[in-house]
Amino acid sequence: MASLAFSATGTNVFPSYMTVSDNPRRARVGCTFAMAELKKKGKTRELTITNVATELRPLVSPPAKEVAGEGKLVAWTSIQQERWEGELVVEGEIPQWLNGTYLRNGPGLWHLGDYNFRHLFDGYATLVRLHFENGRLVMGHRQIESEAYKAAKKSNKLCYREFSEVPKHDNFLSYIGDLANLFSGASLTDNANTGVVKLGDGRVVCLTETIKGSIVVNPDTLDTLGKFDYSDSLGGLIHSAHPIVTDTEFFTLLPDLVNPGYLVVKMEPGTNERKVIGRVSCRGGPAPGWVHSFPMTEHYIIVPEMPLRYCAQNLLKAEPTPLYKFEWHPDSKGYIHVMCKASGNIVASVEVPLFVTFHFINAYEEKDEEGRVTAIIADCCEHNSNTTILDKLRLENLRSYSGDDDVLPDARYNFIPISMH
């Protein structure tokens, strides 16, 4: 799911940026725009922006052939042009003190010629920019120039393995070649449609769950500048789609598919080198659980282990399976691990009720009267303790949604006691 960048300071045309992600110190992101916690002159303000613009007149003609099912709900309609920028008509009034830029990425293109993608997460990434200045709002969007997108645009067909899509092979030899590329990661997508972060050195990076899908962009022009190449030797093919980033810290998780567990890594501002803080070994299942995001407190990193686990066999198949590259292992149970940021030691590892989550809401430390941490509270958006959310996010279901079925997650409260010994 998309994260964003926002600045509430500066009055020049292209101000500085502040990233917002799944972090207790950051804003909570809504479905359409966002509720951003803005700080200006020592005061905290909350802002909700909805319905700020009238409908835009298309600047180019829509596709000659209407894409099946795309006309009902605008939210699931492919963009009509690769790049656009213009001032939006404001209904109501935008506060004069709100000056800054909001960046967000997400799936924006769900078809290639006559071929329609099946899942929300497959869409090729669109980067959106909203610039607020003196009560005016300028919007722009542009497709992120990933290798997957450029290859698809050139050949008019799928060329890389997306979330639920596998390229069609001309023959058995091409399938074998695809498998060989899969082990090296070459055939995995770099479609950076999941998050935007601003690093401590000012670089803005769009992300997805494949490590190769880390792409540097220009936050002003939305141009794709190139790959963010990690300079360490940690390797791996996947990481958390939503790292936790501040001006001085960058933390993420690297699932280990060979020896089930997670590497917790940190990267200093101004470098491309990840360094290992510690490792969490899985307590259940044949593989690590899917880790789309994770929370952090001042002193601890919380590592979720869901029973929805990565599955190498599904990844190798020529056709997508019902759960794509995952398998549901309820017998393996669910766990939450807590690691000390300073030492890398595991200070708690508890079994929790079965859970499926994409995003965490909040995490914080509870302390006793002497200031010692006694527990971690970690709240997440939990999807009915099963895998039905993956099916509900298929485009066919999203476009035909009538409002009768409950698709909203529950807020799950997790209490993790910390031993003081």
mmCIF file of C-alpha atoms in Angstrom, residues 165-404:
data_model
loop_
_atom_site.group_PDB
_atom_site.id
_atom_site.type_symbol
_atom_site.label_atom_id
_atom_site.label_comp_id
_atom_site.label_asym_id
_atom_site.label_seq_id
_atom_site.Cartn_x
_atom_site.Cartn_y
_atom_site.Cartn_z
ATOM 1 C CA GLU A 165 0.670 -12.449 -12.912
ATOM 2 C CA VAL A 166 3.210 -14.697 -14.632
ATOM 3 C CA PRO A 167 4.456 -14.029 -18.190
ATOM 4 C CA LYS A 168 3.272 -16.493 -20.794
ATOM 5 C CA HIS A 169 6.061 -18.701 -22.101
ATOM 6 C CA ASP A 170 6.434 -19.463 -25.786
ATOM 7 C CA ASN A 171 7.822 -22.927 -25.125
ATOM 8 C CA PHE A 172 9.320 -25.169 -22.454
ATOM 9 C CA LEU A 173 12.819 -23.765 -22.932
ATOM 10 C CA SER A 174 11.606 -20.241 -22.265
ATOM 11 C CA TYR A 175 9.940 -21.513 -19.080
ATOM 12 C CA ILE A 176 13.228 -23.076 -17.939
ATOM 13 C CA GLY A 177 14.995 -19.807 -18.675
ATOM 14 C CA ASP A 178 12.405 -17.954 -16.637
ATOM 15 C CA LEU A 179 13.007 -20.288 -13.688
ATOM 16 C CA ALA A 180 16.741 -19.670 -13.898
ATOM 17 C CA ASN A 181 16.102 -15.931 -13.866
ATOM 18 C CA LEU A 182 13.740 -16.357 -10.944
ATOM 19 C CA PHE A 183 16.455 -17.772 -8.693
ATOM 20 C CA SER A 184 18.631 -14.744 -9.418
ATOM 21 C CA GLY A 185 15.699 -12.374 -9.120
ATOM 22 C CA ALA A 186 16.034 -11.227 -12.726
ATOM 23 C CA SER A 187 12.479 -12.230 -13.665
ATOM 24 C CA LEU A 188 10.861 -10.601 -10.611
ATOM 25 C CA THR A 189 9.151 -7.277 -11.112
ATOM 26 C CA ASP A 190 10.639 -3.940 -10.122
ATOM 27 C CA ASN A 191 7.209 -2.280 -10.314
ATOM 28 C CA ALA A 192 7.566 0.225 -7.441
ATOM 29 C CA ASN A 193 3.867 0.699 -6.682
ATOM 30 C CA THR A 194 3.786 0.349 -2.900
ATOM 31 C CA GLY A 195 5.541 3.126 -1.000
ATOM 32 C CA VAL A 196 7.460 6.412 -1.147
ATOM 33 C CA VAL A 197 10.139 7.373 1.368
ATOM 34 C CA LYS A 198 12.474 10.295 1.745
ATOM 35 C CA LEU A 199 15.884 9.234 3.031
ATOM 36 C CA GLY A 200 17.842 11.288 5.517
ATOM 37 C CA ASP A 201 20.081 12.615 2.743
ATOM 38 C CA GLY A 202 17.124 13.922 0.745
ATOM 39 C CA ARG A 203 16.789 11.199 -1.877
ATOM 40 C CA VAL A 204 13.224 10.102 -2.589
ATOM 41 C CA VAL A 205 12.759 6.389 -3.282
ATOM 42 C CA CYS A 206 9.698 4.488 -4.496
ATOM 43 C CA LEU A 207 9.452 0.922 -3.237
ATOM 44 C CA THR A 208 7.756 -2.415 -3.593
ATOM 45 C CA GLU A 209 8.406 -5.784 -1.935
ATOM 46 C CA THR A 210 11.153 -6.833 -4.349
ATOM 47 C CA ILE A 211 14.519 -5.366 -3.468
ATOM 48 C CA LYS A 212 15.220 -4.597 -7.130
ATOM 49 C CA GLY A 213 12.063 -2.463 -7.127
ATOM 50 C CA SER A 214 13.742 0.386 -5.219
ATOM 51 C CA ILE A 215 13.658 3.334 -7.633
ATOM 52 C CA VAL A 216 14.919 6.890 -7.090
ATOM 53 C CA VAL A 217 12.643 9.655 -8.365
ATOM 54 C CA ASN A 218 12.756 13.434 -8.632
ATOM 55 C CA PRO A 219 10.046 14.712 -6.245
ATOM 56 C CA ASP A 220 9.547 17.906 -8.240
ATOM 57 C CA THR A 221 9.375 16.627 -11.824
ATOM 58 C CA LEU A 222 8.415 13.014 -10.948
ATOM 59 C CA ASP A 223 11.132 11.825 -13.335
ATOM 60 C CA THR A 224 12.552 8.357 -12.725
ATOM 61 C CA LEU A 225 16.254 8.831 -11.944
ATOM 62 C CA GLY A 226 17.340 5.195 -11.706
ATOM 63 C CA LYS A 227 17.653 2.209 -9.431
ATOM 64 C CA PHE A 228 18.596 2.514 -5.781
ATOM 65 C CA ASP A 229 21.405 -0.036 -5.641
ATOM 66 C CA TYR A 230 22.255 -1.416 -2.208
ATOM 67 C CA SER A 231 26.031 -1.546 -1.844
ATOM 68 C CA ASP A 232 26.195 -4.324 0.768
ATOM 69 C CA SER A 233 26.496 -8.067 0.267
ATOM 70 C CA LEU A 234 23.305 -9.076 2.101
ATOM 71 C CA GLY A 235 21.604 -10.125 -1.116
ATOM 72 C CA GLY A 236 18.062 -11.414 -0.874
ATOM 73 C CA LEU A 237 15.143 -10.915 -3.216
ATOM 74 C CA ILE A 238 12.467 -9.339 -1.023
ATOM 75 C CA HIS A 239 12.065 -6.925 1.863
ATOM 76 C CA SER A 240 9.294 -5.149 3.709
ATOM 77 C CA ALA A 241 7.429 -2.851 1.333
ATOM 78 C CA HIS A 242 7.281 -0.208 4.066
ATOM 79 C CA PRO A 243 10.569 0.472 5.844
ATOM 80 C CA ILE A 244 10.603 2.840 8.789
ATOM 81 C CA VAL A 245 12.451 6.008 7.868
ATOM 82 C CA THR A 246 13.316 9.128 9.843
ATOM 83 C CA ASP A 247 15.879 11.863 9.263
ATOM 84 C CA THR A 248 18.511 9.704 10.954
ATOM 85 C CA GLU A 249 17.307 6.112 10.606
ATOM 86 C CA PHE A 250 16.227 3.564 8.003
ATOM 87 C CA PHE A 251 15.045 0.156 9.206
ATOM 88 C CA THR A 252 13.633 -2.722 7.202
ATOM 89 C CA LEU A 253 13.147 -6.495 7.345
ATOM 90 C CA LEU A 254 14.608 -9.058 4.937
ATOM 91 C CA PRO A 255 12.707 -12.377 4.997
ATOM 92 C CA ASP A 256 15.016 -15.398 4.785
ATOM 93 C CA LEU A 257 13.341 -18.021 2.597
ATOM 94 C CA VAL A 258 16.111 -20.619 3.029
ATOM 95 C CA ASN A 259 16.529 -20.584 6.801
ATOM 96 C CA PRO A 260 13.096 -19.273 7.832
ATOM 97 C CA GLY A 261 13.437 -15.997 9.659
ATOM 98 C CA TYR A 262 14.002 -12.286 9.225
ATOM 99 C CA LEU A 263 17.095 -10.117 9.124
ATOM 100 C CA VAL A 264 16.547 -6.758 10.790
ATOM 101 C CA VAL A 265 18.746 -4.217 9.025
ATOM 102 C CA LYS A 266 19.585 -0.545 9.301
ATOM 103 C CA MET A 267 20.973 1.960 6.805
ATOM 104 C CA GLU A 268 22.635 5.259 7.669
ATOM 105 C CA PRO A 269 21.714 8.466 5.805
ATOM 106 C CA GLY A 270 23.942 9.155 2.815
ATOM 107 C CA THR A 271 24.826 5.500 2.273
ATOM 108 C CA ASN A 272 23.395 2.573 0.332
ATOM 109 C CA GLU A 273 24.764 -0.008 2.748
ATOM 110 C CA ARG A 274 22.437 -2.029 4.954
ATOM 111 C CA LYS A 275 23.884 -3.370 8.200
ATOM 112 C CA VAL A 276 22.416 -6.239 10.196
ATOM 113 C CA ILE A 277 21.131 -5.391 13.664
ATOM 114 C CA GLY A 278 19.969 -8.907 14.449
ATOM 115 C CA ARG A 279 18.034 -11.924 13.261
ATOM 116 C CA VAL A 280 14.641 -13.352 14.207
ATOM 117 C CA SER A 281 14.131 -17.068 13.625
ATOM 118 C CA CYS A 282 10.599 -18.168 12.799
ATOM 119 C CA ARG A 283 8.809 -20.188 15.460
ATOM 120 C CA GLY A 284 6.380 -21.887 13.106
ATOM 121 C CA GLY A 285 5.805 -22.920 9.539
ATOM 122 C CA PRO A 286 8.021 -23.966 6.641
ATOM 123 C CA ALA A 287 8.812 -20.366 5.653
ATOM 124 C CA PRO A 288 8.679 -16.831 7.046
ATOM 125 C CA GLY A 289 5.321 -15.100 7.143
ATOM 126 C CA TRP A 290 4.519 -12.334 4.704
ATOM 127 C CA VAL A 291 5.799 -9.054 6.122
ATOM 128 C CA HIS A 292 4.365 -6.102 4.219
ATOM 129 C CA SER A 293 5.092 -3.693 7.058
ATOM 130 C CA PHE A 294 6.169 -3.661 10.691
ATOM 131 C CA PRO A 295 6.070 -1.204 13.610
ATOM 132 C CA MET A 296 8.782 0.304 15.776
ATOM 133 C CA THR A 297 8.982 2.114 19.096
ATOM 134 C CA GLU A 298 11.714 4.306 20.514
ATOM 135 C CA HIS A 299 13.815 1.337 21.650
ATOM 136 C CA TYR A 300 12.352 -1.734 19.952
ATOM 137 C CA ILE A 301 11.565 -3.192 16.540
ATOM 138 C CA ILE A 302 8.479 -5.381 16.344
ATOM 139 C CA VAL A 303 8.652 -8.291 13.877
ATOM 140 C CA PRO A 304 5.314 -9.923 12.959
ATOM 141 C CA GLU A 305 5.227 -13.591 11.910
ATOM 142 C CA MET A 306 1.934 -14.270 10.141
ATOM 143 C CA PRO A 307 0.657 -17.761 9.296
ATOM 144 C CA LEU A 308 0.263 -16.480 5.717
ATOM 145 C CA ARG A 309 3.706 -17.613 4.639
ATOM 146 C CA TYR A 310 5.889 -17.306 1.564
ATOM 147 C CA CYS A 311 5.820 -20.400 -0.644
ATOM 148 C CA ALA A 312 8.707 -21.118 -3.003
ATOM 149 C CA GLN A 313 6.706 -23.818 -4.789
ATOM 150 C CA ASN A 314 3.942 -21.366 -5.677
ATOM 151 C CA LEU A 315 6.500 -18.862 -6.866
ATOM 152 C CA LEU A 316 7.935 -21.433 -9.283
ATOM 153 C CA LYS A 317 4.623 -22.343 -10.893
ATOM 154 C CA ALA A 318 3.854 -21.199 -14.419
ATOM 155 C CA GLU A 319 0.302 -20.193 -13.468
ATOM 156 C CA PRO A 320 -0.801 -18.204 -10.406
ATOM 157 C CA THR A 321 -2.241 -20.116 -7.459
ATOM 158 C CA PRO A 322 -5.221 -18.916 -5.362
ATOM 159 C CA LEU A 323 -2.875 -17.364 -2.787
ATOM 160 C CA TYR A 324 -0.251 -16.320 -5.337
ATOM 161 C CA LYS A 325 3.235 -16.642 -3.817
ATOM 162 C CA PHE A 326 1.898 -17.495 -0.351
ATOM 163 C CA GLU A 327 0.334 -20.395 1.552
ATOM 164 C CA TRP A 328 -1.990 -20.292 4.547
ATOM 165 C CA HIS A 329 -0.644 -22.327 7.484
ATOM 166 C CA PRO A 330 -3.037 -21.822 10.416
ATOM 167 C CA ASP A 331 -1.458 -24.762 12.250
ATOM 168 C CA SER A 332 1.843 -22.881 12.308
ATOM 169 C CA LYS A 333 0.173 -20.161 14.432
ATOM 170 C CA GLY A 334 1.017 -16.477 14.603
ATOM 171 C CA TYR A 335 3.743 -14.743 16.566
ATOM 172 C CA ILE A 336 5.106 -11.309 17.354
ATOM 173 C CA HIS A 337 8.779 -10.854 18.161
ATOM 174 C CA VAL A 338 10.394 -7.821 19.793
ATOM 175 C CA MET A 339 14.036 -6.905 19.152
ATOM 176 C CA CYS A 340 16.118 -4.313 20.982
ATOM 177 C CA LYS A 341 17.340 -1.728 18.468
ATOM 178 C CA ALA A 342 20.577 -1.114 20.338
ATOM 179 C CA SER A 343 21.708 -4.714 20.939
ATOM 180 C CA GLY A 344 19.831 -6.794 18.379
ATOM 181 C CA ASN A 345 18.688 -9.122 21.156
ATOM 182 C CA ILE A 346 15.210 -10.656 21.169
ATOM 183 C CA VAL A 347 13.504 -9.450 24.348
ATOM 184 C CA ALA A 348 10.084 -11.010 23.719
ATOM 185 C CA SER A 349 8.494 -13.577 21.426
ATOM 186 C CA VAL A 350 4.829 -14.339 22.004
ATOM 187 C CA GLU A 351 2.139 -16.372 20.305
ATOM 188 C CA VAL A 352 -0.851 -14.304 19.224
ATOM 189 C CA PRO A 353 -4.215 -15.217 17.665
ATOM 190 C CA LEU A 354 -4.106 -15.892 13.928
ATOM 191 C CA PHE A 355 -3.812 -12.655 11.991
ATOM 192 C CA VAL A 356 -3.490 -11.268 8.483
ATOM 193 C CA THR A 357 -2.361 -7.662 8.245
ATOM 194 C CA PHE A 358 -0.883 -5.297 5.706
ATOM 195 C CA HIS A 359 -0.363 -2.316 7.980
ATOM 196 C CA PHE A 360 0.213 -1.485 11.616
ATOM 197 C CA ILE A 361 -1.621 1.424 13.197
ATOM 198 C CA ASN A 362 0.637 2.249 16.113
ATOM 199 C CA ALA A 363 3.227 0.885 18.526
ATOM 200 C CA TYR A 364 4.438 2.247 21.826
ATOM 201 C CA GLU A 365 6.138 1.290 25.079
ATOM 202 C CA GLU A 366 4.474 0.948 28.474
ATOM 203 C CA LYS A 367 6.716 1.761 31.439
ATOM 204 C CA ASP A 368 6.553 1.265 35.185
ATOM 205 C CA GLU A 369 6.993 3.975 37.806
ATOM 206 C CA GLU A 370 10.774 3.669 37.536
ATOM 207 C CA GLY A 371 10.765 4.195 33.779
ATOM 208 C CA ARG A 372 11.469 0.575 32.849
ATOM 209 C CA VAL A 373 9.716 -0.791 29.768
ATOM 210 C CA THR A 374 7.279 -3.501 30.840
ATOM 211 C CA ALA A 375 5.320 -4.064 27.640
ATOM 212 C CA ILE A 376 4.919 -3.167 23.986
ATOM 213 C CA ILE A 377 1.534 -2.282 22.523
ATOM 214 C CA ALA A 378 1.278 -2.900 18.781
ATOM 215 C CA ASP A 379 -2.010 -2.233 16.987
ATOM 216 C CA CYS A 380 -2.653 -3.474 13.462
ATOM 217 C CA CYS A 381 -5.373 -3.525 10.805
ATOM 218 C CA GLU A 382 -6.435 -7.186 10.889
ATOM 219 C CA HIS A 383 -8.381 -8.867 8.085
ATOM 220 C CA ASN A 384 -10.665 -11.490 9.674
ATOM 221 C CA SER A 385 -7.831 -13.880 10.586
ATOM 222 C CA ASN A 386 -7.958 -15.450 7.135
ATOM 223 C CA THR A 387 -6.898 -14.877 3.544
ATOM 224 C CA THR A 388 -10.187 -13.632 2.075
ATOM 225 C CA ILE A 389 -8.810 -10.096 1.716
ATOM 226 C CA LEU A 390 -6.566 -11.276 -1.130
ATOM 227 C CA ASP A 391 -9.605 -12.399 -3.084
ATOM 228 C CA LYS A 392 -11.537 -9.238 -2.251
ATOM 229 C CA LEU A 393 -8.708 -7.172 -3.748
ATOM 230 C CA ARG A 394 -9.054 -8.848 -7.123
ATOM 231 C CA LEU A 395 -10.081 -6.163 -9.600
ATOM 232 C CA GLU A 396 -13.184 -8.069 -10.647
ATOM 233 C CA ASN A 397 -14.445 -7.975 -7.071
ATOM 234 C CA LEU A 398 -13.434 -4.378 -6.426
ATOM 235 C CA ARG A 399 -15.174 -3.149 -9.571
ATOM 236 C CA SER A 400 -18.371 -5.044 -8.811
ATOM 237 C CA TYR A 401 -18.463 -4.154 -5.108
ATOM 238 C CA SER A 402 -21.993 -3.234 -4.042
ATOM 239 C CA GLY A 403 -21.288 -2.302 -0.436
ATOM 240 C CA ASP A 404 -22.985 -5.371 0.999
#
